[in-house]
């Protein structure tokens, strides 16, 4: 289980980096979402698989998973979702203003 | 654990609450901006109260919902965070005051005040919190609201700069999140005091050192230090003037604050501290070099000041990198004075730019604009330039003097030479732009001036504060010295947060 999880996080992260560096804002935004998903999974992996019973249960003496990481991941998901939505909104304005989402066309910031 | 101090929560959440209230006045932008300024004043008074209480009786705490740390979230006002919050809330208040007298189109947008106040809350919360994850949440609030503010800027390039910053700052956030995961895996807690206590035992669990690397990278990115600086001039230059004044002076200091916490409370063992400090020294020196040269060769007044911030942050990092009590005090004084000087100068440049037809701060367009402004603006700009370059009797001189003194103490001659050279460069570009804007004859064919300009009241107040801080430097220097002593004594912070019988998560 742990190996599978680690491989998933790693490949998601790699895909995210690759996608982020492409010359298209929509594809970059997808990479952004993938990167955040992989880091959220990393946060989850810290303490999600130790337990065999629910966190609050009457079964005494059995190991439960750490509920705090799940709370952290929920918050991190909300935050990353907010950033992602804002990013897509900005890309939408870019596409109406410039008629393109290619980074080569949206390149007016001078040195 | 000490009594909860109510003023801390007022500083953090009153602006957010007022931002929500100001949404009720949709479309009446003057009322909204007055509400915003009122919220700024209340937050400033509350932060002053916390600072005075800290000086009076040690670190102040507020535990949210009454849950005791290390399990509950806690807001801590020790010397370091109280000073930073006081500085930030002062500049924020002045930014909101400037927005009242501002003629940009962006300040009349219904969401402007709300976004500005959300940024205020994010900054205050990130500085006060004693918990790594809460810091992440508040920083994100600050980042998202500042991105929105820049995206609706009058400057058309604001949208592109906002996207650029959102991508890059999110990479910083990813580093911070990975650091949080590593810290949690290693220690099972995210409370600064608890982590510091466990690190002080000298044991280094799996992933502890990796967390140090991730957090250092995240904070360096937030404060725009050398290899991570490329977003900063674009993002700051395209921001509306009141937002730019706040971004360039206090929002970049969040990374500085994080680095001070990192090197004094968390990773204080000999070898790792030395590594982080060496990184800071090298990157700080390069930042000073590039920032000063970049400011010198740029074509736009606001951009020049943004580059100058990049250089000045380098000076603050040098103080943290030397790591003695004297140099930390010098860093605090430097950060405090720089916030006032830089925000005042940016607002003055905004006043100048508001006269031009295109509202641009390009040096070719603002040449001679100052002739039509009240003479006092020119005097204020010159005073601000002297303060930035470090000429007595301005407060910039005090901060440079303190830093040089601590550098002599630490025997770092190369960086000192660079610091003095950068001061001369600063003097050159500030007097050059002053001469260009306020002395040169206006270029009649290209410049068509407006008859009104932004209100220069806010920068006038800030420059007055700069002069006063330069003449009566004693109180601030004493405060910084006391603060540095307390910062270097980590057990004071830990005891204030966790109480006498400091227990950790691990022990429970």
Coordinates of C-alpha atoms in Angstrom, one line a residue:
Chain A
X1 CA 0.0 0.0 0.0
X2 CA 2.7 2.5 1.0
X3 CA 4.7 1.8 -2.1
X4 CA 1.7 2.3 -4.4
X5 CA 0.9 5.5 -2.6
X6 CA 4.5 6.8 -2.8
X7 CA 4.6 6.0 -6.5
X8 CA 1.3 7.7 -7.1
X9 CA 2.4 10.9 -5.3
X10 CA 5.7 10.8 -7.2
X11 CA 4.2 10.3 -10.7
X12 CA 1.5 12.9 -10.0
X13 CA 4.2 15.4 -9.0
X14 CA 6.3 14.7 -12.1
X15 CA 3.3 15.0 -14.4
X16 CA 2.4 18.3 -12.6
X17 CA 5.8 19.8 -13.1
X18 CA 5.8 18.7 -16.8
X19 CA 2.4 20.1 -17.4
X20 CA 3.1 23.3 -15.5
X21 CA 6.1 24.1 -17.8
X22 CA 4.1 23.9 -21.0
X23 CA 3.5 27.0 -23.1
X24 CA -0.2 27.2 -22.6
X25 CA -1.9 28.8 -19.6
X26 CA -4.7 26.2 -19.5
X27 CA -2.3 23.3 -19.5
X28 CA -0.2 25.1 -16.9
X29 CA -3.3 25.5 -14.7
X30 CA -3.9 21.7 -15.0
X31 CA -0.3 21.2 -13.9
X32 CA -1.0 23.5 -10.9
X33 CA -4.0 21.4 -9.9
X34 CA -2.0 18.1 -10.3
X35 CA 0.9 19.5 -8.1
X36 CA -1.4 20.6 -5.4
X37 CA -3.2 17.2 -5.5
X38 CA 0.1 15.3 -5.1
X39 CA 1.2 17.5 -2.2
X40 CA -2.2 17.0 -0.5
X41 CA -1.8 13.3 -0.9
X42 CA 1.7 13.6 0.7
X43 CA 0.1 15.4 3.6
X44 CA -2.4 12.6 3.9
X45 CA 0.2 9.9 3.7
X46 CA 1.9 11.3 6.9
X47 CA -0.7 9.6 9.1
X48 CA -3.6 8.1 7.3
X49 CA -2.6 4.5 7.1
X50 CA -1.7 3.6 10.7
X51 CA -5.1 2.7 11.9
X52 CA -7.5 -0.2 11.5
X53 CA -10.5 1.3 13.3
X54 CA -12.3 4.7 13.0
X55 CA -10.9 7.5 15.1
X56 CA -13.8 7.7 17.6
X57 CA -15.0 4.2 18.4
X58 CA -15.8 2.0 21.4
X59 CA -13.4 -0.7 20.4
X60 CA -10.7 -0.2 23.0
X61 CA -7.1 -1.0 22.4
X62 CA -7.1 -0.9 18.7
X63 CA -5.0 1.5 16.7
X64 CA -6.9 4.4 15.0
X65 CA -5.6 6.7 12.3
X66 CA -4.5 10.3 13.2
X67 CA -7.5 12.5 12.5
X68 CA -5.5 15.7 12.5
X69 CA -3.9 15.0 9.1
X70 CA -7.3 14.5 7.6
X71 CA -8.4 17.9 8.9
X72 CA -5.2 19.5 7.6
X73 CA -5.8 17.9 4.1
X74 CA -9.3 19.1 4.0
X75 CA -8.1 22.7 4.7
X76 CA -5.3 22.4 2.2
X77 CA -7.8 21.1 -0.5
X78 CA -10.1 24.0 0.1
X79 CA -7.2 26.5 -0.2
X80 CA -5.8 24.9 -3.3
X81 CA -9.2 24.7 -4.9
X82 CA -9.6 28.4 -4.2
X83 CA -6.3 29.3 -5.8
X84 CA -7.2 27.1 -8.8
X85 CA -10.5 28.7 -9.3
X86 CA -8.9 32.2 -9.1
X87 CA -6.3 31.1 -11.6
X88 CA -8.8 29.8 -14.0
X89 CA -10.8 33.0 -13.7
X90 CA -7.7 35.1 -14.5
X91 CA -7.0 32.8 -17.5
X92 CA -10.5 33.3 -18.7
X93 CA -10.0 37.1 -18.6
X94 CA -6.8 36.7 -20.5
X95 CA -8.5 34.6 -23.2
X96 CA -11.1 37.3 -23.8
X97 CA -8.6 40.1 -23.7
X98 CA -5.9 38.7 -25.9
X99 CA -7.9 36.0 -27.8
X100 CA -5.2 33.4 -26.9
X101 CA -4.0 31.5 -23.9
X102 CA -0.5 30.7 -25.4
X103 CA 2.2 32.2 -23.2
X104 CA 4.0 33.4 -26.2
X105 CA 1.1 35.7 -27.1
X106 CA 0.5 36.9 -23.5
X107 CA 4.0 38.3 -23.0
X108 CA 3.8 42.0 -22.6
X109 CA 5.7 42.4 -19.3
X110 CA 8.9 44.1 -20.2
X111 CA 12.2 44.0 -18.5
Chain B
X1 CA -0.2 29.6 29.9
X2 CA -0.9 33.3 30.5
X3 CA -4.3 35.1 30.2
X4 CA -5.6 35.5 26.7
X5 CA -5.1 39.0 25.4
X6 CA -8.3 40.1 23.6
X7 CA -6.5 42.8 21.5
X8 CA -4.7 40.2 19.4
X9 CA -7.9 38.8 18.0
X10 CA -9.1 42.4 17.4
X11 CA -6.0 43.1 15.3
X12 CA -6.5 40.0 13.2
X13 CA -10.2 39.8 12.6
X14 CA -11.6 43.3 12.9
X15 CA -10.3 44.2 9.4
X16 CA -11.9 41.1 7.9
X17 CA -15.2 41.8 9.7
X18 CA -15.2 45.4 8.4
X19 CA -14.4 44.1 4.9
X20 CA -17.6 42.1 5.1
X21 CA -19.5 45.1 6.4
X22 CA -18.2 47.3 3.6
X23 CA -19.7 44.9 1.1
X24 CA -23.1 46.1 2.3
X25 CA -22.3 49.5 0.8
X26 CA -22.0 48.1 -2.7
X27 CA -21.5 50.9 -5.2
X28 CA -20.8 53.6 -2.6
X29 CA -17.1 53.5 -2.8
X30 CA -16.4 56.6 -0.7
X31 CA -18.2 55.1 2.3
X32 CA -16.4 51.8 1.8
X33 CA -13.0 53.4 1.8
X34 CA -13.9 55.3 5.0
X35 CA -14.9 52.1 6.6
X36 CA -11.6 50.6 5.4
X37 CA -9.6 53.4 7.0
X38 CA -11.6 53.1 10.2
X39 CA -10.8 49.4 10.4
X40 CA -7.1 50.2 9.8
X41 CA -7.1 52.6 12.7
X42 CA -8.8 50.2 15.0
X43 CA -6.3 47.4 14.1
X44 CA -3.4 49.8 14.5
X45 CA -4.6 50.8 18.0
X46 CA -5.1 47.2 19.0
X47 CA -1.6 46.3 17.7
X48 CA -0.1 49.2 19.6
X49 CA -1.9 47.9 22.7
X50 CA -0.4 44.4 22.2
X51 CA 3.1 45.9 21.7
X52 CA 2.8 47.9 24.9
X53 CA 1.5 44.9 26.8
X54 CA 4.4 42.8 25.5
X55 CA 6.9 45.4 26.7
X56 CA 5.1 45.7 30.0
X57 CA 4.6 42.0 30.9
X58 CA 6.2 39.6 28.4
X59 CA 4.7 37.6 25.6
X60 CA 0.9 37.9 25.1
X61 CA -1.1 34.9 23.9
X62 CA -4.6 34.2 22.6
X63 CA -5.8 30.6 22.3
X64 CA -8.6 30.3 19.8
X65 CA -11.8 28.7 21.3
X66 CA -10.0 28.3 24.6
X67 CA -8.2 25.1 23.4
X68 CA -4.8 24.9 25.1
X69 CA -1.7 24.4 22.9
X70 CA -0.2 22.3 21.6
X71 CA -3.6 20.9 20.4
X72 CA -5.4 24.2 19.9
X73 CA -4.5 27.1 17.6
X74 CA -2.7 29.9 19.4
X75 CA -1.9 33.5 18.4
X76 CA 1.3 34.7 20.1
X77 CA 2.4 38.3 20.4
X78 CA 6.0 38.1 21.6
X79 CA 8.5 40.9 20.9
X80 CA 9.2 39.8 17.4
X81 CA 5.7 39.4 16.1
X82 CA 4.4 42.4 18.1
X83 CA 7.0 44.7 16.4
X84 CA 6.3 43.3 13.0
X85 CA 2.6 43.5 13.4
X86 CA 2.8 47.1 14.7
X87 CA 5.0 48.1 11.7
X88 CA 2.6 46.3 9.2
X89 CA -0.6 47.7 10.6
X90 CA 0.9 51.3 10.6
X91 CA 1.7 51.0 6.9
X92 CA -1.6 49.2 6.1
X93 CA -3.5 52.1 7.8
X94 CA -1.5 54.6 5.7
X95 CA -2.3 52.6 2.6
X96 CA -6.0 52.8 3.4
X97 CA -5.7 56.5 4.0
X98 CA -4.0 56.9 0.7
X99 CA -6.8 55.0 -1.0
X100 CA -9.3 57.6 0.2
X101 CA -7.5 60.4 -1.6
X102 CA -6.6 58.3 -4.6
X103 CA -7.9 59.0 -8.1
X104 CA -7.3 55.6 -9.7
X105 CA -10.3 53.8 -11.1
X106 CA -9.5 50.6 -9.1
X107 CA -10.3 52.2 -5.7
X108 CA -13.9 52.7 -6.8
X109 CA -14.5 49.0 -7.5
X110 CA -16.9 47.5 -5.0
X111 CA -14.5 44.8 -3.9
X112 CA -11.4 46.9 -3.4
X113 CA -11.8 47.7 0.3
X114 CA -12.8 44.1 1.1
X115 CA -9.8 42.6 -0.7
X116 CA -7.5 45.1 0.9
X117 CA -8.8 44.3 4.3
X118 CA -8.6 40.6 3.6
X119 CA -4.9 41.1 2.8
X120 CA -4.6 43.0 6.1
X121 CA -6.1 40.1 8.0
X122 CA -3.9 37.6 6.2
X123 CA -0.8 39.6 7.1
X124 CA -1.7 40.1 10.7
X125 CA -2.7 36.5 11.2
X126 CA 0.4 35.1 9.5
X127 CA 2.6 37.2 11.8
X128 CA 0.8 36.5 15.1
X129 CA 0.1 32.8 14.7
X130 CA 2.1 30.3 16.7
X131 CA 1.2 27.4 14.4
X132 CA 2.8 26.5 11.1
X133 CA -0.4 25.4 9.4
X134 CA -2.4 28.5 10.4
X135 CA 0.5 30.5 9.0
X136 CA 0.0 28.7 5.7
X137 CA -3.7 29.4 5.6
X138 CA -3.3 33.1 6.5
X139 CA -0.4 33.5 3.9
X140 CA -2.7 32.0 1.2
X141 CA -5.4 34.5 2.2
X142 CA -2.9 37.3 1.8
X143 CA -1.6 36.0 -1.5
X144 CA -5.0 35.4 -3.1
X145 CA -6.3 38.9 -2.1
X146 CA -3.2 40.6 -3.3
X147 CA -3.4 38.7 -6.6
X148 CA -7.0 39.9 -7.1
X149 CA -6.0 43.5 -6.3
X150 CA -3.2 43.5 -8.9
X151 CA -5.4 41.8 -11.5
X152 CA -8.0 44.6 -11.3
X153 CA -5.2 47.3 -11.4
X154 CA -5.5 50.3 -13.7
X155 CA -2.3 49.2 -15.4
X156 CA -3.2 46.7 -18.2
X157 CA -0.2 44.6 -17.4
X158 CA -1.5 43.9 -14.0
X159 CA -3.4 40.8 -15.2
X160 CA -0.3 39.1 -16.6
X161 CA 1.7 40.0 -13.5
X162 CA -1.0 38.6 -11.3
X163 CA -1.0 35.2 -13.1
X164 CA 2.8 35.1 -12.9
X165 CA 2.8 35.8 -9.2
X166 CA 0.0 33.3 -8.5
X167 CA 2.0 30.5 -10.2
X168 CA 5.2 31.4 -8.5
X169 CA 3.8 32.1 -5.0
X170 CA 1.9 28.8 -5.3
X171 CA 5.2 27.0 -5.8
X172 CA 6.3 28.6 -2.5
X173 CA 3.1 27.4 -0.9
X174 CA 3.9 23.9 -2.2
X175 CA 7.3 24.0 -0.5
X176 CA 5.6 25.2 2.7
X177 CA 3.1 22.4 2.6
X178 CA 5.8 19.8 2.0
X179 CA 7.7 21.3 4.9
X180 CA 4.5 21.0 7.0
X181 CA 4.1 17.4 6.0
X182 CA 7.8 16.7 6.9
X183 CA 7.5 18.5 10.3
X184 CA 4.3 16.6 11.1
X185 CA 5.9 13.3 10.2
X186 CA 8.9 14.0 12.3
X187 CA 7.4 15.6 15.4
X188 CA 3.6 15.0 15.3
X189 CA 2.9 18.6 16.0
X190 CA 2.8 21.9 14.1
X191 CA 3.0 24.3 17.0
X192 CA 6.2 26.4 16.8
X193 CA 6.9 26.2 20.5
X194 CA 6.4 22.5 20.6
X195 CA 8.6 21.9 17.6
X196 CA 11.2 24.1 19.0
X197 CA 11.1 22.3 22.3
X198 CA 11.5 18.9 20.6
X199 CA 14.3 20.2 18.4
X200 CA 16.1 21.6 21.4
X201 CA 16.7 18.1 22.7
X202 CA 19.2 17.6 19.9
X203 CA 17.4 14.6 18.4
X204 CA 16.8 14.7 14.7
X205 CA 14.0 12.3 13.6
X206 CA 13.7 11.3 10.0
X207 CA 12.7 14.2 7.7
X208 CA 13.5 17.0 10.2
X209 CA 16.4 18.4 8.2
X210 CA 14.4 18.1 5.0
X211 CA 11.7 20.3 6.6
X212 CA 14.4 22.9 7.4
X213 CA 15.3 23.1 3.7
X214 CA 11.7 23.3 2.5
X215 CA 10.8 26.0 5.0
X216 CA 13.9 28.1 4.1
X217 CA 13.0 27.9 0.4
X218 CA 9.4 28.8 1.0
X219 CA 10.3 31.9 3.1
X220 CA 13.0 33.0 0.7
X221 CA 10.4 32.8 -2.1
X222 CA 7.9 34.9 -0.2
X223 CA 10.4 37.6 0.5
X224 CA 11.8 37.7 -3.1
X225 CA 15.5 37.0 -2.3
X226 CA 17.9 36.5 -5.2
X227 CA 17.2 33.3 -7.1
X228 CA 13.4 33.7 -6.4
X229 CA 13.2 37.5 -7.1
X230 CA 12.1 37.6 -10.7
X231 CA 8.3 38.0 -10.0
X232 CA 8.7 40.9 -7.6
X233 CA 9.4 43.9 -9.8
X234 CA 6.7 43.0 -12.3
X235 CA 4.1 42.2 -9.7
X236 CA 4.8 45.2 -7.5
X237 CA 5.1 47.7 -10.4
X238 CA 1.8 46.9 -11.9
X239 CA -0.1 47.1 -8.6
X240 CA -2.3 50.1 -7.8
X241 CA -0.4 52.7 -5.8
X242 CA -1.9 52.0 -2.3
X243 CA -1.5 48.3 -2.8
X244 CA 2.1 48.7 -4.2
X245 CA 3.1 50.7 -1.1
X246 CA 1.9 47.9 1.1
X247 CA 3.3 45.0 -0.9
X248 CA 6.8 46.4 -1.3
X249 CA 7.1 47.5 2.3
X250 CA 5.4 45.0 4.6
X251 CA 4.1 42.0 2.7
X252 CA 7.6 40.9 1.6
X253 CA 8.6 41.1 5.3
X254 CA 6.5 37.9 6.0
X255 CA 9.4 35.9 4.6
X256 CA 11.9 37.8 6.8
X257 CA 9.8 37.1 9.8
X258 CA 9.6 33.4 9.0
X259 CA 13.4 33.2 8.6
X260 CA 14.0 34.9 11.9
X261 CA 11.6 32.4 13.6
X262 CA 13.3 29.5 11.8
X263 CA 16.8 30.5 12.8
X264 CA 16.1 31.5 16.4
X265 CA 13.3 29.2 17.6
X266 CA 13.2 26.1 15.5
X267 CA 16.6 25.1 14.0
X268 CA 19.1 26.4 16.5
X269 CA 21.5 23.5 16.6
X270 CA 25.1 24.5 15.6
X271 CA 25.5 22.8 12.2
X272 CA 22.1 23.4 10.6
X273 CA 21.9 26.9 11.9
X274 CA 25.3 27.6 10.3
X275 CA 24.1 26.2 7.0
X276 CA 21.0 28.4 6.9
X277 CA 22.9 31.4 8.0
X278 CA 25.5 31.0 5.3
X279 CA 22.8 30.6 2.7
X280 CA 21.2 33.8 3.9
X281 CA 24.5 35.7 3.9
X282 CA 25.4 34.6 0.3
X283 CA 21.9 35.2 -1.1
X284 CA 21.6 38.5 0.8
X285 CA 24.8 39.8 -0.6
X286 CA 23.8 38.9 -4.1
X287 CA 20.4 40.5 -3.6
X288 CA 22.0 43.8 -2.5
X289 CA 24.2 43.8 -5.5
X290 CA 21.5 43.0 -8.1
X291 CA 18.8 45.1 -6.4
X292 CA 20.9 48.2 -6.4
X293 CA 22.1 47.7 -10.0
X294 CA 18.6 46.9 -11.2
X295 CA 17.2 50.0 -9.6
X296 CA 19.9 52.0 -11.2
X297 CA 19.3 51.0 -14.7
X298 CA 15.5 50.8 -14.8
X299 CA 13.2 53.1 -16.8
X300 CA 10.2 53.3 -14.5
X301 CA 10.0 55.1 -11.1
X302 CA 7.9 52.5 -9.3
X303 CA 10.0 49.7 -10.7
X304 CA 13.1 51.4 -9.5
X305 CA 11.6 51.4 -5.9
X306 CA 10.6 47.8 -6.3
X307 CA 14.1 46.8 -7.2
X308 CA 15.4 48.8 -4.3
X309 CA 13.2 46.8 -2.0
X310 CA 14.8 43.7 -3.4
X311 CA 18.2 45.1 -2.4
X312 CA 17.1 46.3 1.1
X313 CA 15.7 42.9 2.0
X314 CA 19.2 41.6 1.3
X315 CA 20.5 44.0 4.0
X316 CA 17.9 42.6 6.5
X317 CA 19.0 39.0 5.6
X318 CA 22.6 39.9 6.4
X319 CA 21.6 40.9 9.9
X320 CA 19.8 37.5 10.3
X321 CA 22.7 35.7 8.8
X322 CA 25.3 37.1 11.3
X323 CA 22.9 35.9 14.0
X324 CA 24.3 37.8 17.0
X325 CA 22.1 39.7 19.3
X326 CA 23.4 43.0 17.9
X327 CA 22.8 42.1 14.3
X328 CA 19.3 40.8 15.0
X329 CA 18.5 44.0 16.6
X330 CA 19.9 45.8 13.6
X331 CA 17.8 43.7 11.3
X332 CA 14.6 44.6 13.3
X333 CA 15.5 48.3 13.2
X334 CA 16.2 48.0 9.5
X335 CA 13.0 46.2 8.7
X336 CA 11.0 48.7 10.7
X337 CA 12.5 51.8 9.2
X338 CA 12.5 50.4 5.6
X339 CA 8.8 49.8 5.8
X340 CA 8.1 53.4 6.6
X341 CA 10.6 54.9 4.0
X342 CA 9.6 52.6 1.2
X343 CA 5.8 53.0 1.5
X344 CA 6.2 56.8 1.8
X345 CA 8.4 57.0 -1.3
X346 CA 6.0 54.7 -3.3
X347 CA 3.0 56.9 -2.4
X348 CA 4.9 60.0 -3.4
X349 CA 5.7 58.5 -6.7
X350 CA 2.1 57.6 -7.0
X351 CA 1.2 61.2 -6.4
X352 CA 3.5 62.3 -9.2
X353 CA 2.3 59.6 -11.6
X354 CA -1.4 60.6 -10.9
X355 CA -0.7 63.9 -12.7
X356 CA 0.3 62.3 -16.0
X357 CA -2.2 61.5 -18.6
X358 CA -1.5 57.8 -18.7
X359 CA -0.9 57.5 -14.9
X360 CA 2.4 55.9 -15.7
X361 CA 5.5 56.2 -13.6
X362 CA 7.9 55.9 -16.6
X363 CA 10.8 58.3 -16.1
X364 CA 10.3 59.6 -19.6
X365 CA 6.8 60.7 -18.8
X366 CA 7.1 62.0 -15.3
X367 CA 10.0 64.3 -16.2
X368 CA 9.1 67.8 -14.9
X369 CA 5.7 66.8 -13.6
X370 CA 6.8 67.8 -10.1
X371 CA 7.0 71.4 -11.1
X372 CA 3.2 71.6 -11.1
X373 CA 2.8 69.9 -7.7
X374 CA 2.9 71.6 -4.3
X375 CA 6.6 72.2 -3.4
X376 CA 6.2 70.2 -0.3
X377 CA 6.0 66.9 -2.3
X378 CA 9.4 67.6 -3.7
X379 CA 10.9 68.2 -0.3
X380 CA 9.2 65.0 1.0
X381 CA 10.6 63.0 -1.9
X382 CA 14.1 64.3 -1.3
X383 CA 13.9 63.5 2.5
X384 CA 12.6 60.0 1.6
X385 CA 15.5 59.6 -0.8
X386 CA 18.0 60.6 1.9
X387 CA 16.4 58.2 4.3
X388 CA 16.6 55.3 1.8
X389 CA 20.3 56.1 1.1
X390 CA 21.0 56.4 4.8
X391 CA 22.0 60.1 5.2
X392 CA 21.7 61.6 8.8
X393 CA 19.6 62.7 10.5
X394 CA 17.0 60.4 8.8
X395 CA 16.0 57.0 10.2
X396 CA 17.7 55.2 7.3
X397 CA 21.0 56.4 8.8
X398 CA 20.2 54.8 12.1
X399 CA 19.4 51.4 10.5
X400 CA 22.5 51.5 8.3
X401 CA 24.6 52.5 11.3
X402 CA 23.2 49.7 13.4
X403 CA 23.8 47.1 10.7
X404 CA 27.4 48.3 9.9
X405 CA 28.2 48.3 13.6
X406 CA 27.0 44.7 14.0
X407 CA 28.9 43.8 10.8
X408 CA 32.1 45.2 12.3
X409 CA 31.3 43.1 15.3
X410 CA 31.0 40.0 13.2
X411 CA 34.1 41.0 11.1
X412 CA 32.3 40.6 7.8
X413 CA 34.3 43.1 5.7
X414 CA 33.3 42.1 2.2
X415 CA 29.6 42.4 2.8
X416 CA 30.2 45.7 4.6
X417 CA 32.0 47.1 1.6
X418 CA 29.1 46.1 -0.6
X419 CA 26.6 47.7 1.8
X420 CA 28.4 51.0 1.7
X421 CA 28.7 50.8 -2.1
X422 CA 25.0 50.1 -2.4
X423 CA 24.2 53.1 -0.2
X424 CA 26.1 55.3 -2.6
X425 CA 24.2 53.8 -5.6
X426 CA 20.9 54.4 -3.8
X427 CA 21.9 58.1 -3.3
X428 CA 22.7 58.4 -7.0
X429 CA 19.4 57.0 -8.3
X430 CA 17.3 58.8 -5.8
X431 CA 18.8 62.2 -6.5
X432 CA 18.7 61.5 -10.2
X433 CA 15.0 60.9 -10.2
X434 CA 14.4 63.8 -7.8
X435 CA 16.2 66.1 -10.2
X436 CA 14.3 64.6 -13.2
X437 CA 10.9 64.9 -11.6
X438 CA 11.1 68.1 -9.6
X439 CA 13.7 70.2 -11.2
X440 CA 13.6 69.6 -15.0
X441 CA 11.4 71.7 -17.3
X442 CA 8.3 69.8 -18.4
X443 CA 8.4 68.3 -21.8
X444 CA 5.5 70.3 -23.4
X445 CA 4.7 68.2 -26.5
X446 CA 4.4 64.8 -24.8
X447 CA 3.1 65.7 -21.3
X448 CA -0.5 66.8 -20.9
X449 CA -1.0 67.2 -17.2
X450 CA -4.1 66.7 -15.2
X451 CA -5.2 69.5 -12.9
X452 CA -5.6 67.2 -9.9
X453 CA -3.5 64.6 -8.1
X454 CA -3.7 62.1 -5.3
X455 CA -3.7 63.4 -1.8
X456 CA -0.2 63.5 -0.4
X457 CA -1.3 63.4 3.3
X458 CA -0.5 59.7 3.9
X459 CA 3.2 59.9 2.6
X460 CA 3.6 63.2 4.5
X461 CA 2.7 61.5 7.8
X462 CA 5.0 58.6 7.0
X463 CA 7.9 60.9 6.2
X464 CA 7.3 62.8 9.4
X465 CA 7.5 59.5 11.2
X466 CA 10.8 58.8 9.4
X467 CA 12.3 62.1 10.5
X468 CA 11.1 61.6 14.1
X469 CA 12.5 58.0 14.2
X470 CA 15.8 59.5 12.9
X471 CA 16.0 62.2 15.6
X472 CA 14.6 60.2 18.5
X473 CA 16.2 56.9 17.6
X474 CA 16.7 55.8 21.2
X475 CA 13.4 54.2 22.0
X476 CA 13.3 52.0 18.8
X477 CA 16.9 51.0 19.3
X478 CA 16.3 50.0 22.9
X479 CA 13.1 48.1 21.9
X480 CA 15.0 46.2 19.2
X481 CA 17.9 45.4 21.6
X482 CA 15.4 44.0 24.2
X483 CA 13.6 42.1 21.4
X484 CA 16.8 40.6 20.1
X485 CA 17.7 39.3 23.5
X486 CA 14.3 37.8 24.0
X487 CA 14.3 36.3 20.5
X488 CA 17.6 34.5 21.1
X489 CA 16.2 33.1 24.3
X490 CA 13.8 30.5 22.9
X491 CA 12.6 29.1 26.2
X492 CA 10.8 32.4 27.0
X493 CA 8.6 31.9 23.9
X494 CA 8.1 28.2 24.6
X495 CA 7.2 28.8 28.2
X496 CA 4.8 31.6 27.3
X497 CA 3.0 29.3 24.9
X498 CA 3.0 25.9 26.6
X499 CA 3.0 27.1 30.2
X500 CA 5.3 26.2 33.1
X501 CA 4.9 22.4 32.9
X502 CA 5.7 22.4 29.2
X503 CA 4.4 19.1 27.9
X504 CA 4.6 18.0 24.3
X505 CA 2.3 16.0 22.1
X506 CA 4.7 13.1 22.3
X507 CA 4.4 12.9 26.1
X508 CA 0.7 12.9 26.2

